[in-house]
Tab-separated table of C-alpha atoms in Angstrom:
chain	number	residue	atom	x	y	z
A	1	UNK	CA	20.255	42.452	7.082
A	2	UNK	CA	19.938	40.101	10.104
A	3	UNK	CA	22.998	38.473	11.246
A	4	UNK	CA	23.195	34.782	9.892
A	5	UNK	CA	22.550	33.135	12.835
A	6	UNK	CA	19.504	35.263	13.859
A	7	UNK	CA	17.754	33.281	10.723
A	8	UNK	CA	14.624	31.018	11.907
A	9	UNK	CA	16.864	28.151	9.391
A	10	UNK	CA	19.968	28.813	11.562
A	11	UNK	CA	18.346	28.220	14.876
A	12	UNK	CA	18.820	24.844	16.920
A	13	UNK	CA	15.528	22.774	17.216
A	14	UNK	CA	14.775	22.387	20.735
A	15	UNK	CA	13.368	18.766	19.633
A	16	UNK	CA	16.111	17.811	18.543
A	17	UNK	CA	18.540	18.904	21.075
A	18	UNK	CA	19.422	15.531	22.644
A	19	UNK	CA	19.513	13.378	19.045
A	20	UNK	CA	22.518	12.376	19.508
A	21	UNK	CA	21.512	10.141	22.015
A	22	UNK	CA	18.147	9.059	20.269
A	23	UNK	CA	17.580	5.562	19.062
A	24	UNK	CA	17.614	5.411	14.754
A	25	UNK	CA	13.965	4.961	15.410
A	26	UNK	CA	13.351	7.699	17.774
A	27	UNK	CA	15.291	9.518	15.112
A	28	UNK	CA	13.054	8.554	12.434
A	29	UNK	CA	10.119	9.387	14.139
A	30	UNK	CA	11.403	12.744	14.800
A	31	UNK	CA	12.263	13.360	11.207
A	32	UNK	CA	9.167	12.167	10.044
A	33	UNK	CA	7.441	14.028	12.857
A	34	UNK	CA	9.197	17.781	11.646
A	35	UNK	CA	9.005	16.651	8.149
A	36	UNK	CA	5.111	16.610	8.381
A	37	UNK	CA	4.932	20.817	9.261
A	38	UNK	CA	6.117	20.895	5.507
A	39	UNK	CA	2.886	21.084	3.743
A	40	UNK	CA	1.459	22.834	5.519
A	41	UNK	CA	4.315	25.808	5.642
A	42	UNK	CA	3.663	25.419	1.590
A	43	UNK	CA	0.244	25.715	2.259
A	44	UNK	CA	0.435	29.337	3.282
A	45	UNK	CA	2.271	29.982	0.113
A	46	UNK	CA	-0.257	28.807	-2.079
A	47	UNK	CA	-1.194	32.132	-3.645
A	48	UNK	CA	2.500	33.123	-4.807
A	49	UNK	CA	2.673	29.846	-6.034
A	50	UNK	CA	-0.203	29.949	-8.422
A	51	UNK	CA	0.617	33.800	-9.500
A	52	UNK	CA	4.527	32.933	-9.934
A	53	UNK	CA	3.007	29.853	-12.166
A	54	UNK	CA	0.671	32.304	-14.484
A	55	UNK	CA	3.394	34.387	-15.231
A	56	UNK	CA	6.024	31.203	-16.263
A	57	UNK	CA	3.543	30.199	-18.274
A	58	UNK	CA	3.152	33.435	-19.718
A	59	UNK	CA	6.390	34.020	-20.256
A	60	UNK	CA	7.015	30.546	-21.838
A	61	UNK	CA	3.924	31.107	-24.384
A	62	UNK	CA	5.334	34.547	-25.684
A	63	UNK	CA	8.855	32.328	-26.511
A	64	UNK	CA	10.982	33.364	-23.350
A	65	UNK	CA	12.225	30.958	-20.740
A	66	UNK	CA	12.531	30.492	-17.123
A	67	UNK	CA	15.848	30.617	-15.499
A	68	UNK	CA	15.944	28.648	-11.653
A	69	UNK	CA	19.148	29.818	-9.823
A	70	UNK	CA	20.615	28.077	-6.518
A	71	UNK	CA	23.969	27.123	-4.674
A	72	UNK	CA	24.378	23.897	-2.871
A	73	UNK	CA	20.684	21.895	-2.140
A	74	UNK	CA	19.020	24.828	-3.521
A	75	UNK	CA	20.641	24.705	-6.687
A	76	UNK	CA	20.774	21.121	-7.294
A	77	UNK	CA	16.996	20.426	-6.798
A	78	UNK	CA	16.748	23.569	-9.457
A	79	UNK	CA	18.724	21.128	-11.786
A	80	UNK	CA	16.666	18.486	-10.921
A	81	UNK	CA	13.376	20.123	-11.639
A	82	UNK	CA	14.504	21.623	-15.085
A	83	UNK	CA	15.732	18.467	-16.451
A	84	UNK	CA	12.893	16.651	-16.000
A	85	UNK	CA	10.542	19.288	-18.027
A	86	UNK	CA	11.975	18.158	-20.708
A	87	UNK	CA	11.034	14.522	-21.162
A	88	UNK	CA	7.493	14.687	-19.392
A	89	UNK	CA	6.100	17.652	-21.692
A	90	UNK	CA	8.185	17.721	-24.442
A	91	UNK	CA	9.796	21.180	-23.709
A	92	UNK	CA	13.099	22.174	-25.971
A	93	UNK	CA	16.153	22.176	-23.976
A	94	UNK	CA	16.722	24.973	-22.136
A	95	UNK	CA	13.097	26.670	-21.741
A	96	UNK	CA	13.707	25.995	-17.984
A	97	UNK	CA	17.104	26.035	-17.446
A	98	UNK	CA	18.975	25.717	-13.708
A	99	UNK	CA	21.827	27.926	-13.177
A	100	UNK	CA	23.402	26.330	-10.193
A	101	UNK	CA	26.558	27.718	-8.498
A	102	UNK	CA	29.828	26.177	-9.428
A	103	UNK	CA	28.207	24.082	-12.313
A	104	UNK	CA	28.026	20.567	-13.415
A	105	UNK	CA	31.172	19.842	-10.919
A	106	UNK	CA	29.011	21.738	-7.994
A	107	UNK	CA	26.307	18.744	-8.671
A	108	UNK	CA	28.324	15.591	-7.188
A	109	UNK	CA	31.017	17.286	-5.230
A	110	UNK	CA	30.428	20.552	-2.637
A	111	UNK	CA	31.838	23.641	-3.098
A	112	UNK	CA	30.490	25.642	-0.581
A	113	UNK	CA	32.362	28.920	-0.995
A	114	UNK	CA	30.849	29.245	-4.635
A	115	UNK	CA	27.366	30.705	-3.484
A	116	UNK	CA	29.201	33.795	-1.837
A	117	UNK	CA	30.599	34.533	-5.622
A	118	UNK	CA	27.676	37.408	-6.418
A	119	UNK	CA	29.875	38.528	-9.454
A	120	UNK	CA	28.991	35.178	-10.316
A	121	UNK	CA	25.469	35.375	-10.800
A	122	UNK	CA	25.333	38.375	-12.900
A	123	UNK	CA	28.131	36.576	-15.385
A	124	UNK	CA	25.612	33.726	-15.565
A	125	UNK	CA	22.598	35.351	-16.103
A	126	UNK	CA	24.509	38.088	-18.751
A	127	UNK	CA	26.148	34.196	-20.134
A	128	UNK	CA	22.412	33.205	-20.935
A	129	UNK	CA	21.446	36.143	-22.418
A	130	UNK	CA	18.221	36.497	-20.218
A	131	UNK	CA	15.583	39.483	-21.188
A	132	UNK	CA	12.718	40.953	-20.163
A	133	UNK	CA	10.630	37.749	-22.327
A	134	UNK	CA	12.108	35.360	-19.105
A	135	UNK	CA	11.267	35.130	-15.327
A	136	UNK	CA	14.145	34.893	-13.288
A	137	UNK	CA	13.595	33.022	-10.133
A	138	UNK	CA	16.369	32.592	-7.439
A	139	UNK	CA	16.122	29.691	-4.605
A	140	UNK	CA	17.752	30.295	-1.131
A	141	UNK	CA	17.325	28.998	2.370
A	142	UNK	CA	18.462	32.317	3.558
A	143	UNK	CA	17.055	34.897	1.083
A	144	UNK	CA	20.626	36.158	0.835
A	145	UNK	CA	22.859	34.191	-0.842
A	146	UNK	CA	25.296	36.535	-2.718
A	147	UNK	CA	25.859	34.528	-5.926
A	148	UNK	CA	21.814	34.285	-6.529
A	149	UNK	CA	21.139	38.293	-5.419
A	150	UNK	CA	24.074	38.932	-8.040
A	151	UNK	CA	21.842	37.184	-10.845
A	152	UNK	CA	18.239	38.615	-9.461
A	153	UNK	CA	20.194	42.391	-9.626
A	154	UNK	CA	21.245	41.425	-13.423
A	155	UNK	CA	17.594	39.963	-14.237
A	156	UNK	CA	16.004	42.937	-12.989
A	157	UNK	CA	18.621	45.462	-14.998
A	158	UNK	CA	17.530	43.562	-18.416
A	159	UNK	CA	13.680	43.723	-17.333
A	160	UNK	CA	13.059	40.147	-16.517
A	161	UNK	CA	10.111	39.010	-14.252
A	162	UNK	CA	11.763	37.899	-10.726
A	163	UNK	CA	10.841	36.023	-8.115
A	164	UNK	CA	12.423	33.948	-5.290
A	165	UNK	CA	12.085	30.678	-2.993
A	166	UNK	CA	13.278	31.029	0.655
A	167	UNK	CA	12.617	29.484	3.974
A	168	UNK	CA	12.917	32.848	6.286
A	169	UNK	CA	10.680	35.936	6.374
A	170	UNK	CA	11.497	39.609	5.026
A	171	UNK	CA	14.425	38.622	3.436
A	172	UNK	CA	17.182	40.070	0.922
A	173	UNK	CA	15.741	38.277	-1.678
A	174	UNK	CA	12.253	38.631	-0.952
A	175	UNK	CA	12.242	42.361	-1.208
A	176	UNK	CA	14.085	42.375	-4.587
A	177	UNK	CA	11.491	40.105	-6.360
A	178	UNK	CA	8.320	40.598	-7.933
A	179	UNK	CA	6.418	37.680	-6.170
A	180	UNK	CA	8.496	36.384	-3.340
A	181	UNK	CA	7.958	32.722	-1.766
A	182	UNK	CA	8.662	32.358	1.513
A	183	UNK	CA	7.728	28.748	2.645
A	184	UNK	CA	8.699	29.270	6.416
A	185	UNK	CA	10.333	25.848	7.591
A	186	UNK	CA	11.848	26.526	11.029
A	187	UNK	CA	14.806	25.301	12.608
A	188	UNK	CA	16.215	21.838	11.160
A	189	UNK	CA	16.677	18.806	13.369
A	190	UNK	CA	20.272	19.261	12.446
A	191	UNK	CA	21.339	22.647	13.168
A	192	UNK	CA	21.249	25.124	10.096
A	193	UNK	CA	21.377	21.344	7.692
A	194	UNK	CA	19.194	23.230	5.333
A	195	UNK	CA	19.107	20.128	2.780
A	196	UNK	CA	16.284	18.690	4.952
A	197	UNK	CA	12.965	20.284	5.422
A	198	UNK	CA	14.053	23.858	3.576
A	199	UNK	CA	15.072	21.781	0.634
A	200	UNK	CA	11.905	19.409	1.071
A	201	UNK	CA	9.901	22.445	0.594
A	202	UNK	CA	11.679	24.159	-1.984
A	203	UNK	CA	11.232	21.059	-4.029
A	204	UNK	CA	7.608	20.584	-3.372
A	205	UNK	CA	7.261	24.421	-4.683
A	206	UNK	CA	9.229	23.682	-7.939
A	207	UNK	CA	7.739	20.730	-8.606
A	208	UNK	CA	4.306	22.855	-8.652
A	209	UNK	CA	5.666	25.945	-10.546
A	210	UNK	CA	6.724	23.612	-13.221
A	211	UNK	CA	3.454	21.474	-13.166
A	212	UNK	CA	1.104	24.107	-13.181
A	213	UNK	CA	2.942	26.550	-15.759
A	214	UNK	CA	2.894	23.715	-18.163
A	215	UNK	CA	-1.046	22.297	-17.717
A	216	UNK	CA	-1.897	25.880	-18.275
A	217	UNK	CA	0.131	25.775	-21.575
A	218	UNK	CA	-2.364	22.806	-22.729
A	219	UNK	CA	0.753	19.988	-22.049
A	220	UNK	CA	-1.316	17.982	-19.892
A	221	UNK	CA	-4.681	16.161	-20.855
A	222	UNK	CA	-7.267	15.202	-18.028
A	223	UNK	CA	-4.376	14.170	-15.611
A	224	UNK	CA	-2.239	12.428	-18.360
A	225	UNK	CA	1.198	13.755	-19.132
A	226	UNK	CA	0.435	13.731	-23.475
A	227	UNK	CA	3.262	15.920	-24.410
A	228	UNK	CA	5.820	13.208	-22.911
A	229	UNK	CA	8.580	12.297	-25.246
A	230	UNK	CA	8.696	8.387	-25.223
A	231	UNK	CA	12.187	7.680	-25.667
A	232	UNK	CA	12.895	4.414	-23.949
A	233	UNK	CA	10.718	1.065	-23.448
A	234	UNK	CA	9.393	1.920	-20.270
A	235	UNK	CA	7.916	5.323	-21.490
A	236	UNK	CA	6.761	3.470	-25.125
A	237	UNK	CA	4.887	1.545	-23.020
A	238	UNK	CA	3.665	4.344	-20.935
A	239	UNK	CA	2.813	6.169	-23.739
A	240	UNK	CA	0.633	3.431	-24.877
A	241	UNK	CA	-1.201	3.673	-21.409
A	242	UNK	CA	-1.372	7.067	-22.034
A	243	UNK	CA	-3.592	6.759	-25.415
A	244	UNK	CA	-5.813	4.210	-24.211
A	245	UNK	CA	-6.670	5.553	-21.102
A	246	UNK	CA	-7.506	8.976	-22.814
A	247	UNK	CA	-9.282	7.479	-26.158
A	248	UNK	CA	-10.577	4.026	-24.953
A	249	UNK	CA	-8.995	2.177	-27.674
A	250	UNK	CA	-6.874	-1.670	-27.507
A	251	UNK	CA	-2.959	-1.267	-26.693
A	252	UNK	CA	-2.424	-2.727	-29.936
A	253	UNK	CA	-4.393	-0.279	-32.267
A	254	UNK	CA	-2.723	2.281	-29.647
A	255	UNK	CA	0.657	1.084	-30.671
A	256	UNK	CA	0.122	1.650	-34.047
A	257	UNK	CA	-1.301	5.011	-33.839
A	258	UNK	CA	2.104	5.948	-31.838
A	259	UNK	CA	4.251	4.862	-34.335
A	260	UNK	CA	2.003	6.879	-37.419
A	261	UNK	CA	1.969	9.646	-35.245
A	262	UNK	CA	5.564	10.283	-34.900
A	263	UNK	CA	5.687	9.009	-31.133
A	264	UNK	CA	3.646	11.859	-30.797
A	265	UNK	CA	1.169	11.044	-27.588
A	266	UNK	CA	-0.867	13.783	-27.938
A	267	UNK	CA	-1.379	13.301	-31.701
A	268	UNK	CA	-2.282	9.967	-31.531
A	269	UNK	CA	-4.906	10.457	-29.382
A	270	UNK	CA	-6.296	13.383	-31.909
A	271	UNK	CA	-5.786	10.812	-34.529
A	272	UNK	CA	-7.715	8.163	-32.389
A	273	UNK	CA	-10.952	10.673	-31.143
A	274	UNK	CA	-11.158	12.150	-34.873
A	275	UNK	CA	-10.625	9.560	-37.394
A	276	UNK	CA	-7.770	11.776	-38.775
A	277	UNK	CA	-4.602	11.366	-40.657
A	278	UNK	CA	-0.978	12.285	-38.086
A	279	UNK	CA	-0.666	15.258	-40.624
A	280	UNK	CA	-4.376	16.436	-40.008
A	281	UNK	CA	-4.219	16.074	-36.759
């Protein structure tokens, strides 16, 4: 294992090595400037991306679940990710679920020493009662935190499909896994702040692991989001939006077929194409 500071995340960024003297928009530009090598470090990752996505959606089909587990940024963006399944495609609580280091406290406030608890990670993932119907996938900057290798090593003793998000090459993680990710970010404009581009890019890849596992599940419609639970104005009224954009009918008769429906998106727009009752459709 390569000493921490040896990691391409840990290096200083010879760009940056004068910003404390930079102007805020010299130091904007800068940002903006490192933050644009981002995309295209996903890019190269493309393939894992789509092949980690099958197998979520697999797994999610056949009943099981998919577990994201992080510490600090890592873990936080997890939560972030898994929340938000469950109000765009309708998902039951806890089909992706974020196991992030230190828990709900470990979300507002930092407790950095939590990640190296690797006794940790197996309690959560043994808590959870993860099998070998889940993927397991742990997110790390350095491909070695200890608390998400303790939950990998207790997904892989119960047979669940493993992979991993990190921003170096060869690492820990990477070599336990199934189908490793390894977005390769580089040094950060602050030294080792890996909350900026390695937690840009771990972002952009759960934010396509999530998308794509669920259009292949049949949750998405042409581009529209049809599975979306509409539980506040705003998303009533998106909802509507929804319907008529896919069916061609008024907001008003749109509206209506909503509220038969159940605030059901996706079966008002069955009722809407097929001239059928909510309970046929």
């Amino acid at each position: 294992m390569a000493n921490i500071e040896e990691l391409e995340t840990e290096k200083p960024n010879p760009r940056s090595s004068d910003i404390d003297t930079m102007s805020a928009i010299e130091i904007a530009k800068l940002m903006n400037a490192e933050d644009k090598t981002i995309a295209i470090a996903v890019e190269r990752t493309l393939v894992p991306i789509a092949s980690l996505s099958e197998r979520i959606a697999e797994a999610v089909k056949n009943g099981g679940r998919c577990f994201y587990v992080g510490a600090g940024t890592s873990g936080r963006l997890a939560v972030i990710d898994a929340a938000e399944t469950v109000p765009t495609f309708n998902l039951p609580y806890g089909t992706f679920t974020a196991i992030l280091a230190g828990g709900s406290e470990a979300m507002m406030k930092a407790i950095e020493n939590i990640e190296d608890d690797k006794k940790g990670g197996v309690n959560e993932i043994v808590r959870h009662r993860a099998s070998s119907k889940d993927v397991v996938i742990g997110i790390s900057a350095s491909g070695r935190t200890p608390f998400v290798i303790g939950a990998i090593e207790a997904a892989k003793r119960v047979k669940a499909f493993t992979g991993c998000i990190v921003n170096v090459e060869d690492s820990v993680l990477s070599n336990m896994v199934d189908i490793p990710i390894e977005v390769i970010t580089g040094p950060e404009v602050i030294t080792g702040s890996t909350r900026l581009k390695a937690g840009t890019a771990q972002k952009m890849v759960l934010n396509m692991l999530s998308t794509i596992s669920m259009i292949k599940l049949g949750k998405v419609y042409r581009n529209l989001m049809v599975d979306m639970t509409p539980i506040n104005e705003k998303l009533v009224k998106r909802a509507i939006g929804i319907i008529t954009t896919a069916t061609g009918i008024s907001e008003e008769e749109a509206s209506h077929l909503l509220k038969e429906s159940g605030m059901k998106p996706k079966v008002a727009i069955v009722m809407a194409l097929t001239n059928q009752t909510s309970k046929e459709a």
